[in-house]
Amino acid sequence: MNSHYLTTLTQRFCSSSIPCQQNPQKPYKPQLVGLPPTISSIRQCADPCFSAAASGATLVPFKICNSRLNRTRASSNDAQSIANRGGSNELREPSFAEFITSERVKVVAMLALALVLCNADRVVMSVAIVPLSLSRGWRQAFGGVVQSSFLWGYLISPIAGGTLVDRYGGKVVMAWGVALWSLATLLTPWAAETSLLTLLAMRMLLGIAEGVALPCMNNMIARWFPQTERSRAVGLAMAGFQLGSAIGLTLSPIIMSQGGMYGPFVIFGLSGFLWVLVWVSATSSTPDRSPQISMHELRYILNSSSVPSLSKNQPKTGQGIPPFRRLLSKLPTWSLIIANAMHSWGFFVILSWMPIYFKSLYHVDLRQAAWFSAVPWSMMALTGYVAGVLSDMMIQSGISVTLTRKIMQSIGFIGPGLALIGLTKARTPFTASAWLTLAVGLKAFSHCGFLVNLQEIAPQYSGVLHGMSNTGGTLAAIVGTVGAGFFVELVGSFKGFLLLTAFLYFSAALFWNVFSTGERVNFDETA
């Protein structure tokens, strides 16, 4: 155990430098005892405050305080469990019960809720565009332009947002992002009634704010989870992302029938501000800053972390301009960009056009169309977590990280490509929904491919790498979303566009398997 870790423990145990109330004139001084190298001496003052020291390490000045025990949740049981492990430097893997009740799972649950709101806010327009187009006489192609205005803003922010995340941490940037996109959602009804340009500008603002969501998620998970738990953490967070699609698509028609066309925008917008209040008060950017985390969990995360700023007492990277040229000089970076581009193409085409697809091809009403479109996203939330657990198990069993990521990404791209071909043959809305559910469910495996890989090839640049790959993904999503509308108007059918999307899935899978890696890439040298 190093002195940095001891300092962290000391700072967390005591928040003020007050002498022991038993003897106010003489502060309590811990003594080093030649016991095991983990924790050599744990003592308790008359006040409920603990101090710890490690033999063989530099003695850190310990503060004695009368702060309440519920400030830290670091109980005497935590200390005793560490002391009982004696000289072993190995930390056992936490059980499922310990994992699911840990502080890091609380953080990822809050991230998942943020991504629920993120996707719910963006898909409301996929439902509202139908009555909005009818009331204003918009053609189908122009409806695609209105929906793509979100992506115009989303194109702007990922790189800048990723850089801010690397510099200031995920907590602060995520709070500002959610507050801003909730405001944009809340003001959308006013913008729609004001003018078309105002509506497009508000949708752009929504996209700008939501561009920081996934880089923040990646940043927080990289700092709170060791590599052997990272896939399931991403699976949990992205489950919220997919459930946001399902919730937005299913609740929006119901809310619209009761509260008018703009009702969902108001409800989802206000929910975002409530989330921000909880996030700011209940979470921390890193585990060593958390006042709620237990001593055992903190030690487990710090000893297992591969992020330099956590595993060692090193200065933060990325304080200046990120090395874009060096990042782009490596083929693993381009494998991430192309994978994200294809993922976003398929994601936004399905998200934006499937309600209209079911309504126009199978002649179902708006509520049924939204339901058929929402079922696949619920399946994606489930399969995403299953893929995360499976991915972590593969790595723990000795399969290399590189091979694991390639297997996951292949399932996540080849599977949806085949399912979209099957979708073109569907004759009923139920059959079509089954094929779409299979496509979207298998698509979740790619979260354990390229999305986790960002943290592995360069954890110190994971935010800006995510921003760069998101920019490529957003460009592809704009082309796909707008292109689908014009393609359907020109050809008169969605089937040809679905076949094109399947071909692109197969091509992206091939590029990924040739050029991706799960190992750390040296971005300090040019190619």
Coordinates of C-alpha atoms in Angstrom, one line a residue:
M1 CA 0.0 0.0 0.0
N2 CA 1.5 3.4 -0.9
S3 CA 1.4 6.7 0.9
H4 CA -1.0 8.1 -1.6
Y5 CA -3.6 5.5 -0.6
L6 CA -2.9 6.2 3.1
T7 CA -3.4 9.9 2.6
T8 CA -6.7 9.2 0.8
L9 CA -7.9 7.0 3.7
T10 CA -6.8 9.6 6.3
Q11 CA -8.6 12.4 4.5
R12 CA -11.8 10.4 4.3
F13 CA -11.7 9.3 7.9
C14 CA -11.4 12.8 9.4
S15 CA -12.7 16.0 8.0
S16 CA -11.5 18.5 10.6
S17 CA -8.4 18.9 12.8
I18 CA -9.8 18.8 16.3
P19 CA -8.1 17.2 19.2
C20 CA -9.6 14.2 21.0
Q21 CA -12.2 15.4 23.4
Q22 CA -10.9 13.0 26.0
N23 CA -7.7 15.1 26.3
P24 CA -8.1 18.4 24.4
Q25 CA -4.6 19.5 25.3
K26 CA -2.9 16.6 23.6
P27 CA -4.0 15.4 20.1
Y28 CA -4.0 11.7 19.6
K29 CA -1.0 10.3 17.7
P30 CA -1.2 6.9 16.1
Q31 CA 1.8 4.6 16.4
L32 CA 3.3 2.3 13.8
V33 CA 3.3 -1.4 14.9
G34 CA 5.2 -4.1 13.1
L35 CA 2.2 -6.0 12.0
P36 CA 1.0 -7.0 8.5
P37 CA 1.9 -4.6 5.6
T38 CA -1.7 -3.8 4.8
I39 CA -3.0 -2.2 8.0
S40 CA -0.6 -2.4 10.9
S41 CA -2.6 -0.5 13.6
I42 CA -6.1 0.7 13.9
R43 CA -7.0 2.7 16.9
Q44 CA -10.0 4.5 18.1
C45 CA -10.3 7.7 20.1
A46 CA -13.2 8.3 22.5
D47 CA -14.8 10.2 19.6
P48 CA -16.2 8.1 16.8
C49 CA -13.2 8.6 14.5
F50 CA -10.6 6.1 13.3
S51 CA -7.0 6.4 12.2
A52 CA -4.9 3.9 10.3
A53 CA -1.2 3.5 9.5
A54 CA 0.7 1.0 7.4
S55 CA 4.1 -0.4 8.4
G56 CA 7.0 0.3 6.1
A57 CA 5.3 3.3 4.6
T58 CA 5.8 7.0 5.2
L59 CA 3.9 8.1 8.3
V60 CA 1.1 10.5 7.3
P61 CA 0.0 13.1 9.8
F62 CA -3.4 11.8 10.9
K63 CA -6.2 14.1 11.8
I64 CA -8.4 13.4 14.7
C65 CA -12.0 14.5 14.5
N66 CA -15.4 14.1 16.0
S67 CA -17.2 13.8 12.6
R68 CA -20.1 11.4 12.5
L69 CA -19.7 7.9 11.4
N70 CA -22.3 8.2 8.7
R71 CA -20.0 10.7 7.0
T72 CA -17.9 7.8 5.6
R73 CA -19.6 4.5 6.1
A74 CA -16.1 3.1 6.9
S75 CA -17.1 1.0 9.9
S76 CA -14.9 -0.9 12.2
N77 CA -16.0 -4.0 10.4
D78 CA -14.5 -2.7 7.2
A79 CA -11.2 -2.0 9.0
Q80 CA -11.2 -5.4 10.7
S81 CA -11.9 -7.3 7.5
I82 CA -8.8 -5.6 5.9
A83 CA -6.6 -6.2 8.9
N84 CA -7.6 -9.9 9.1
R85 CA -6.3 -10.5 5.6
G86 CA -2.8 -10.0 7.0
G87 CA 0.1 -9.7 4.7
S88 CA -1.8 -10.6 1.5
N89 CA -1.8 -7.9 -1.1
E90 CA -4.4 -9.8 -3.2
L91 CA -7.9 -8.5 -3.1
R92 CA -10.7 -11.0 -3.6
E93 CA -13.3 -10.5 -6.3
P94 CA -16.5 -9.1 -4.7
S95 CA -19.5 -11.3 -4.6
F96 CA -22.6 -10.4 -6.6
A97 CA -24.3 -9.1 -3.5
E98 CA -21.3 -6.9 -2.7
F99 CA -21.2 -5.7 -6.3
I100 CA -24.8 -4.8 -6.7
T101 CA -24.9 -2.9 -3.3
S102 CA -21.6 -1.1 -3.8
E103 CA -21.2 2.6 -4.2
R104 CA -19.9 2.2 -7.7
V105 CA -23.1 0.5 -8.8
K106 CA -25.0 3.5 -7.3
V107 CA -22.9 5.7 -9.6
V108 CA -23.6 3.6 -12.7
A109 CA -27.3 3.5 -11.8
M110 CA -27.4 7.3 -11.8
L111 CA -25.6 7.3 -15.1
A112 CA -28.2 4.9 -16.5
L113 CA -31.0 7.2 -15.4
A114 CA -29.3 10.1 -17.1
L115 CA -29.1 8.0 -20.3
V116 CA -32.8 7.1 -19.9
L117 CA -33.6 10.9 -20.0
C118 CA -31.0 11.4 -22.8
N119 CA -32.7 9.0 -25.2
A120 CA -36.3 9.7 -24.1
D121 CA -35.8 13.4 -24.8
R122 CA -34.5 12.7 -28.3
V123 CA -37.1 10.1 -29.3
V124 CA -40.1 12.2 -28.3
M125 CA -39.7 14.0 -31.7
S126 CA -39.8 10.6 -33.5
V127 CA -43.4 10.3 -32.2
A128 CA -44.4 14.0 -32.3
I129 CA -43.2 14.4 -35.8
V130 CA -46.3 12.6 -37.2
P131 CA -48.9 15.0 -35.8
L132 CA -46.5 17.9 -36.2
S133 CA -46.0 17.1 -39.9
L134 CA -49.8 16.8 -40.5
S135 CA -50.5 20.1 -38.8
R136 CA -47.9 22.0 -40.8
G137 CA -48.1 20.1 -44.1
W138 CA -44.5 18.8 -44.1
R139 CA -43.4 16.2 -46.6
Q140 CA -41.8 13.0 -45.3
A141 CA -38.3 14.1 -46.5
F142 CA -38.7 17.4 -44.6
G143 CA -39.7 15.5 -41.5
G144 CA -36.4 13.7 -41.8
V145 CA -34.6 17.1 -41.9
V146 CA -36.4 18.3 -38.7
Q147 CA -35.4 15.1 -36.9
S148 CA -31.9 15.4 -38.1
S149 CA -31.5 18.9 -36.6
F150 CA -30.8 17.2 -33.3
L151 CA -27.7 15.6 -35.0
W152 CA -26.5 19.0 -36.2
G153 CA -26.0 20.0 -32.7
Y154 CA -24.7 16.5 -31.7
L155 CA -22.0 16.9 -34.3
I156 CA -20.6 20.0 -32.6
S157 CA -20.1 19.0 -28.9
P158 CA -18.6 15.5 -28.6
I159 CA -14.9 16.4 -29.1
A160 CA -15.1 19.6 -27.0
G161 CA -17.2 17.8 -24.5
G162 CA -14.8 14.9 -24.3
T163 CA -11.9 17.3 -23.8
L164 CA -13.9 19.0 -20.9
V165 CA -14.6 15.6 -19.4
D166 CA -10.9 14.6 -19.4
R167 CA -10.0 17.9 -17.7
Y168 CA -12.9 18.5 -15.2
G169 CA -14.3 15.0 -14.7
G170 CA -17.6 13.3 -15.6
K171 CA -19.6 14.6 -12.6
V172 CA -19.5 18.3 -13.4
V173 CA -19.8 18.0 -17.2
M174 CA -22.7 15.5 -16.9
A175 CA -24.6 17.8 -14.5
W176 CA -24.3 20.8 -16.9
G177 CA -25.2 18.6 -19.9
V178 CA -28.4 17.2 -18.4
A179 CA -29.5 20.6 -17.1
L180 CA -29.0 22.1 -20.6
W181 CA -30.7 19.4 -22.6
S182 CA -33.6 19.3 -20.1
L183 CA -34.0 23.1 -20.7
A184 CA -34.0 22.5 -24.4
T185 CA -36.6 19.8 -24.1
L186 CA -38.8 22.0 -21.9
L187 CA -38.6 24.9 -24.3
T188 CA -39.4 22.8 -27.5
P189 CA -43.2 23.5 -27.4
W190 CA -42.6 27.2 -27.2
A191 CA -40.0 26.9 -30.1
A192 CA -42.4 24.9 -32.2
E193 CA -45.1 27.5 -31.9
T194 CA -42.7 30.4 -32.5
S195 CA -41.1 29.5 -35.8
L196 CA -39.5 26.7 -37.7
L197 CA -36.0 28.2 -37.3
T198 CA -36.5 28.4 -33.5
L199 CA -37.6 24.8 -33.4
L200 CA -34.5 23.7 -35.4
A201 CA -32.3 25.8 -33.1
M202 CA -33.8 24.2 -30.0
R203 CA -33.3 20.7 -31.3
M204 CA -29.7 21.7 -32.1
L205 CA -29.2 22.9 -28.5
L206 CA -30.6 19.5 -27.4
G207 CA -28.0 17.7 -29.5
I208 CA -25.1 20.0 -28.3
A209 CA -25.9 19.2 -24.7
E210 CA -26.5 15.5 -25.2
G211 CA -23.1 15.2 -27.0
V212 CA -21.3 15.0 -23.6
A213 CA -23.4 12.2 -22.2
L214 CA -21.5 9.1 -23.4
P215 CA -18.0 10.6 -22.9
C216 CA -19.1 11.4 -19.3
M217 CA -20.4 7.9 -18.9
N218 CA -17.1 6.5 -20.2
N219 CA -15.0 8.7 -17.9
M220 CA -17.0 7.8 -14.8
I221 CA -16.9 4.1 -15.5
A222 CA -13.1 4.2 -16.2
R223 CA -12.5 5.7 -12.8
W224 CA -15.0 3.7 -10.7
F225 CA -14.7 0.2 -12.2
P226 CA -11.7 -2.1 -12.7
Q227 CA -11.3 -3.7 -16.1
T228 CA -12.8 -7.0 -15.0
E229 CA -16.1 -5.2 -14.2
R230 CA -16.1 -2.6 -16.9
S231 CA -18.2 -4.4 -19.5
R232 CA -21.1 -5.1 -17.2
A233 CA -20.9 -1.5 -15.9
V234 CA -21.2 -0.3 -19.5
G235 CA -24.0 -2.8 -20.0
L236 CA -25.9 -1.4 -17.0
A237 CA -25.4 2.2 -18.2
M238 CA -26.3 1.5 -21.8
A239 CA -29.4 -0.4 -20.6
G240 CA -30.7 2.9 -19.4
F241 CA -29.9 4.3 -22.9
Q242 CA -32.0 1.7 -24.6
L243 CA -34.8 1.8 -22.0
G244 CA -35.0 5.6 -22.6
S245 CA -35.9 4.8 -26.2
A246 CA -38.6 2.3 -25.1
I247 CA -39.9 4.7 -22.4
G248 CA -40.0 7.6 -24.8
L249 CA -41.7 5.7 -27.6
T250 CA -44.3 4.1 -25.4
L251 CA -45.2 6.9 -23.0
S252 CA -45.2 9.7 -25.5
P253 CA -48.4 8.7 -27.4
I254 CA -50.1 8.1 -24.0
I255 CA -49.0 11.5 -22.6
M256 CA -49.9 13.2 -25.9
S257 CA -53.4 11.7 -25.8
Q258 CA -53.9 13.2 -22.3
G259 CA -51.8 16.3 -22.3
G260 CA -51.6 17.3 -25.9
M261 CA -48.8 17.1 -28.5
Y262 CA -46.3 18.8 -26.3
G263 CA -47.0 17.0 -23.0
P264 CA -44.0 14.6 -23.2
F265 CA -41.6 17.5 -23.7
V266 CA -42.7 19.2 -20.5
I267 CA -42.7 16.0 -18.4
F268 CA -39.3 14.7 -19.6
G269 CA -37.7 18.2 -19.3
L270 CA -38.8 18.6 -15.7
S271 CA -37.5 15.1 -14.8
G272 CA -34.1 16.1 -16.0
F273 CA -33.8 18.9 -13.4
L274 CA -34.8 16.5 -10.7
W275 CA -32.0 14.2 -11.7
V276 CA -29.4 16.9 -11.6
L277 CA -30.3 17.7 -8.0
V278 CA -29.8 14.1 -6.9
W279 CA -26.6 13.7 -9.0
V280 CA -24.9 16.7 -7.6
S281 CA -25.7 15.8 -4.0
A282 CA -25.2 12.0 -4.0
T283 CA -22.2 11.2 -6.3
S284 CA -18.5 12.0 -6.7
S285 CA -16.2 12.2 -9.8
T286 CA -13.8 9.6 -8.3
P287 CA -14.1 7.0 -5.6
D288 CA -11.4 8.6 -3.4
R289 CA -13.6 11.8 -3.2
S290 CA -16.8 9.9 -2.2
P291 CA -17.9 10.4 1.5
Q292 CA -20.1 7.3 1.3
I293 CA -17.8 4.6 0.0
S294 CA -16.6 1.9 2.3
M295 CA -12.9 1.5 3.0
H296 CA -12.8 -2.0 1.5
E297 CA -14.5 -0.9 -1.8
L298 CA -12.1 2.1 -2.0
R299 CA -9.1 -0.1 -1.6
Y300 CA -10.4 -2.6 -4.1
I301 CA -11.0 0.1 -6.8
L302 CA -7.7 1.9 -6.3
N303 CA -5.6 -1.4 -6.3
S304 CA -7.5 -2.6 -9.4
S305 CA -7.7 0.6 -11.4
S306 CA -5.8 0.9 -14.7
V307 CA -6.4 4.7 -15.0
P308 CA -3.2 6.5 -14.2
S309 CA -4.8 9.3 -12.2
L310 CA -6.3 6.7 -9.8
S311 CA -3.8 3.9 -9.7
K312 CA -0.8 6.2 -9.0
N313 CA -0.3 9.7 -7.6
Q314 CA 0.4 11.2 -11.0
P315 CA -0.6 14.5 -12.5
K316 CA -3.7 14.6 -14.8
T317 CA -3.2 14.3 -18.5
G318 CA -4.9 16.2 -21.1
Q319 CA -4.6 19.6 -19.5
G320 CA -3.7 21.2 -22.9
I321 CA -4.9 20.6 -26.4
P322 CA -5.3 16.8 -27.0
P323 CA -2.8 15.3 -29.5
F324 CA -5.4 14.9 -32.3
R325 CA -2.7 14.1 -35.0
R326 CA -1.2 11.3 -32.9
L327 CA -4.6 9.9 -32.0
L328 CA -5.6 9.9 -35.7
S329 CA -2.3 8.3 -36.8
K330 CA -3.2 4.9 -35.3
L331 CA -5.4 2.4 -37.0
P332 CA -7.1 1.3 -33.7
T333 CA -8.4 4.8 -33.5
W334 CA -10.0 4.5 -37.0
S335 CA -11.5 1.1 -36.1
L336 CA -13.2 2.9 -33.2
I337 CA -14.4 5.8 -35.5
I338 CA -15.8 3.4 -38.1
A339 CA -17.4 1.2 -35.6
N340 CA -19.1 4.2 -33.9
A341 CA -20.2 5.5 -37.3
M342 CA -21.9 2.3 -38.2
H343 CA -23.4 1.9 -34.8
S344 CA -24.9 5.4 -35.0
W345 CA -26.1 4.9 -38.6
G346 CA -28.1 1.8 -37.6
F347 CA -29.2 3.3 -34.2
F348 CA -30.6 6.6 -35.5
V349 CA -32.1 5.1 -38.7
I350 CA -34.1 2.6 -36.6
L351 CA -34.9 5.1 -33.9
S352 CA -36.1 7.8 -36.2
W353 CA -37.9 5.9 -38.9
M354 CA -39.3 2.8 -37.4
P355 CA -42.6 4.4 -36.1
I356 CA -43.2 5.8 -39.6
Y357 CA -42.0 2.4 -41.1
F358 CA -44.7 0.5 -39.2
K359 CA -47.4 3.1 -39.8
S360 CA -46.8 3.4 -43.6
L361 CA -46.0 -0.2 -44.4
Y362 CA -48.3 -2.1 -42.1
H363 CA -50.9 0.7 -41.6
V364 CA -51.0 0.6 -37.8
D365 CA -52.0 3.6 -35.7
L366 CA -49.5 5.8 -34.0
R367 CA -49.7 4.2 -30.6
Q368 CA -49.3 0.7 -32.1
A369 CA -46.4 1.9 -34.2
A370 CA -44.7 3.3 -31.2
W371 CA -45.2 0.1 -29.3
F372 CA -43.8 -2.1 -32.1
S373 CA -40.8 0.2 -32.3
A374 CA -40.3 0.2 -28.5
V375 CA -40.1 -3.5 -27.8
P376 CA -36.7 -4.0 -29.5
W377 CA -35.1 -1.3 -27.3
S378 CA -36.3 -3.1 -24.2
M379 CA -34.7 -6.3 -25.5
M380 CA -31.5 -4.3 -26.2
A381 CA -31.3 -3.2 -22.5
L382 CA -31.5 -6.8 -21.4
T383 CA -29.0 -8.3 -23.9
G384 CA -26.6 -5.4 -23.3
Y385 CA -26.2 -6.4 -19.6
V386 CA -26.0 -10.1 -20.6
A387 CA -23.3 -9.3 -23.1
G388 CA -21.4 -7.3 -20.4
V389 CA -21.4 -10.2 -18.0
L390 CA -20.4 -12.7 -20.7
S391 CA -17.6 -10.4 -21.8
D392 CA -16.2 -10.0 -18.3
M393 CA -16.4 -13.8 -17.8
M394 CA -14.4 -14.4 -21.0
I395 CA -11.6 -12.0 -19.8
Q396 CA -11.6 -13.6 -16.3
S397 CA -11.3 -17.0 -17.8
G398 CA -8.1 -16.1 -19.6
I399 CA -9.3 -15.1 -23.1
S400 CA -7.4 -12.0 -24.3
V401 CA -9.1 -8.6 -24.2
T402 CA -8.4 -8.2 -27.9
L403 CA -10.2 -11.4 -28.9
T404 CA -13.1 -10.7 -26.5
R405 CA -13.7 -7.3 -28.0
K406 CA -13.6 -8.7 -31.6
I407 CA -16.1 -11.5 -30.7
M408 CA -18.4 -9.0 -29.1
Q409 CA -18.2 -6.5 -31.9
S410 CA -18.7 -9.2 -34.6
I411 CA -21.9 -10.4 -32.9
G412 CA -23.0 -6.7 -32.6
F413 CA -22.6 -6.0 -36.3
I414 CA -23.0 -9.3 -38.2
G415 CA -26.1 -10.2 -36.2
P416 CA -28.1 -7.0 -36.9
G417 CA -27.0 -7.1 -40.6
L418 CA -28.6 -10.6 -41.0
A419 CA -31.7 -9.6 -39.0
L420 CA -32.3 -6.5 -41.2
I421 CA -32.2 -8.8 -44.3
G422 CA -34.9 -10.9 -42.5
L423 CA -36.9 -7.7 -41.8
T424 CA -37.2 -7.0 -45.5
K425 CA -39.1 -10.4 -45.9
A426 CA -41.6 -9.8 -43.0
R427 CA -45.3 -9.8 -44.0
T428 CA -46.9 -8.8 -40.7
P429 CA -46.1 -6.2 -38.1
F430 CA -45.6 -8.9 -35.5
T431 CA -43.0 -10.7 -37.7
A432 CA -41.3 -7.4 -38.5
S433 CA -41.1 -6.5 -34.8
A434 CA -39.6 -9.9 -34.1
W435 CA -36.8 -9.4 -36.7
L436 CA -36.3 -5.8 -35.5
T437 CA -36.1 -7.0 -31.9
L438 CA -33.4 -9.6 -32.9
A439 CA -31.5 -6.9 -34.8
V440 CA -31.5 -4.4 -32.0
G441 CA -30.9 -7.0 -29.3
L442 CA -27.8 -8.3 -31.0
K443 CA -26.6 -4.8 -31.7
A444 CA -26.1 -4.4 -27.9
F445 CA -23.1 -6.7 -28.0
S446 CA -21.2 -3.9 -29.7
H447 CA -21.3 -2.0 -26.5
C448 CA -18.8 -4.6 -25.2
G449 CA -16.7 -4.1 -28.3
F450 CA -15.9 -0.5 -29.4
L451 CA -17.6 1.3 -26.5
V452 CA -15.4 -0.4 -23.8
N453 CA -12.4 -0.4 -26.1
L454 CA -12.2 3.4 -25.8
Q455 CA -11.0 3.0 -22.2
E456 CA -8.5 0.2 -23.0
I457 CA -6.4 1.7 -25.7
A458 CA -6.0 5.1 -24.1
P459 CA -7.7 5.6 -20.7
Q460 CA -6.1 9.0 -20.3
Y461 CA -7.7 10.1 -23.6
S462 CA -11.0 8.1 -23.3
G463 CA -13.1 11.3 -23.3
V464 CA -11.6 12.9 -26.4
L465 CA -11.4 9.6 -28.2
H466 CA -15.1 9.1 -27.5
G467 CA -15.8 12.6 -28.8
M468 CA -13.8 12.0 -32.0
S469 CA -15.6 8.7 -32.6
N470 CA -18.9 10.2 -31.8
T471 CA -18.3 12.9 -34.3
G472 CA -17.8 10.3 -37.0
G473 CA -20.9 8.5 -35.7
T474 CA -23.0 11.7 -35.8
L475 CA -21.9 12.4 -39.4
A476 CA -23.0 8.9 -40.4
A477 CA -26.3 9.3 -38.4
I478 CA -27.1 12.6 -40.2
V479 CA -26.5 11.0 -43.6
G480 CA -28.5 7.9 -42.6
T481 CA -31.4 9.8 -41.1
V482 CA -31.8 12.4 -43.9
G483 CA -30.8 9.9 -46.6
A484 CA -33.5 7.4 -45.5
G485 CA -36.2 10.0 -46.1
F486 CA -35.0 11.0 -49.6
F487 CA -34.3 7.3 -50.4
V488 CA -37.9 6.3 -49.5
E489 CA -39.3 9.2 -51.5
L490 CA -37.2 8.3 -54.5
V491 CA -37.6 4.5 -54.5
G492 CA -40.9 4.3 -52.6
S493 CA -39.8 1.6 -50.2
F494 CA -37.7 1.1 -47.0
K495 CA -36.4 -2.3 -48.1
G496 CA -33.6 -1.1 -50.3
F497 CA -32.3 1.1 -47.5
L498 CA -32.4 -1.7 -45.0
L499 CA -30.3 -3.9 -47.4
L500 CA -27.8 -1.1 -47.7
T501 CA -27.5 -0.8 -44.0
A502 CA -26.9 -4.6 -43.7
F503 CA -24.1 -4.4 -46.2
L504 CA -22.5 -1.5 -44.2
Y505 CA -22.7 -3.6 -41.0
F506 CA -20.8 -6.4 -42.6
S507 CA -18.1 -4.1 -44.0
A508 CA -17.6 -2.4 -40.6
A509 CA -17.3 -5.7 -38.8
L510 CA -14.5 -6.7 -41.2
F511 CA -12.6 -3.5 -40.7
W512 CA -12.9 -3.9 -36.9
N513 CA -11.6 -7.5 -36.8
V514 CA -8.6 -6.5 -38.9
F515 CA -7.4 -3.3 -37.1
S516 CA -8.8 -3.2 -33.6
T517 CA -6.9 -4.1 -30.4
G518 CA -7.6 -4.5 -26.7
E519 CA -4.1 -3.5 -25.7
R520 CA -2.8 0.0 -24.6
V521 CA -1.8 2.0 -27.6
N522 CA 1.2 4.4 -27.3
F523 CA -0.1 7.7 -28.5
D524 CA 3.1 9.5 -27.5
E525 CA 4.7 8.4 -30.7
T526 CA 3.6 9.1 -34.2
A527 CA 3.1 6.2 -36.6

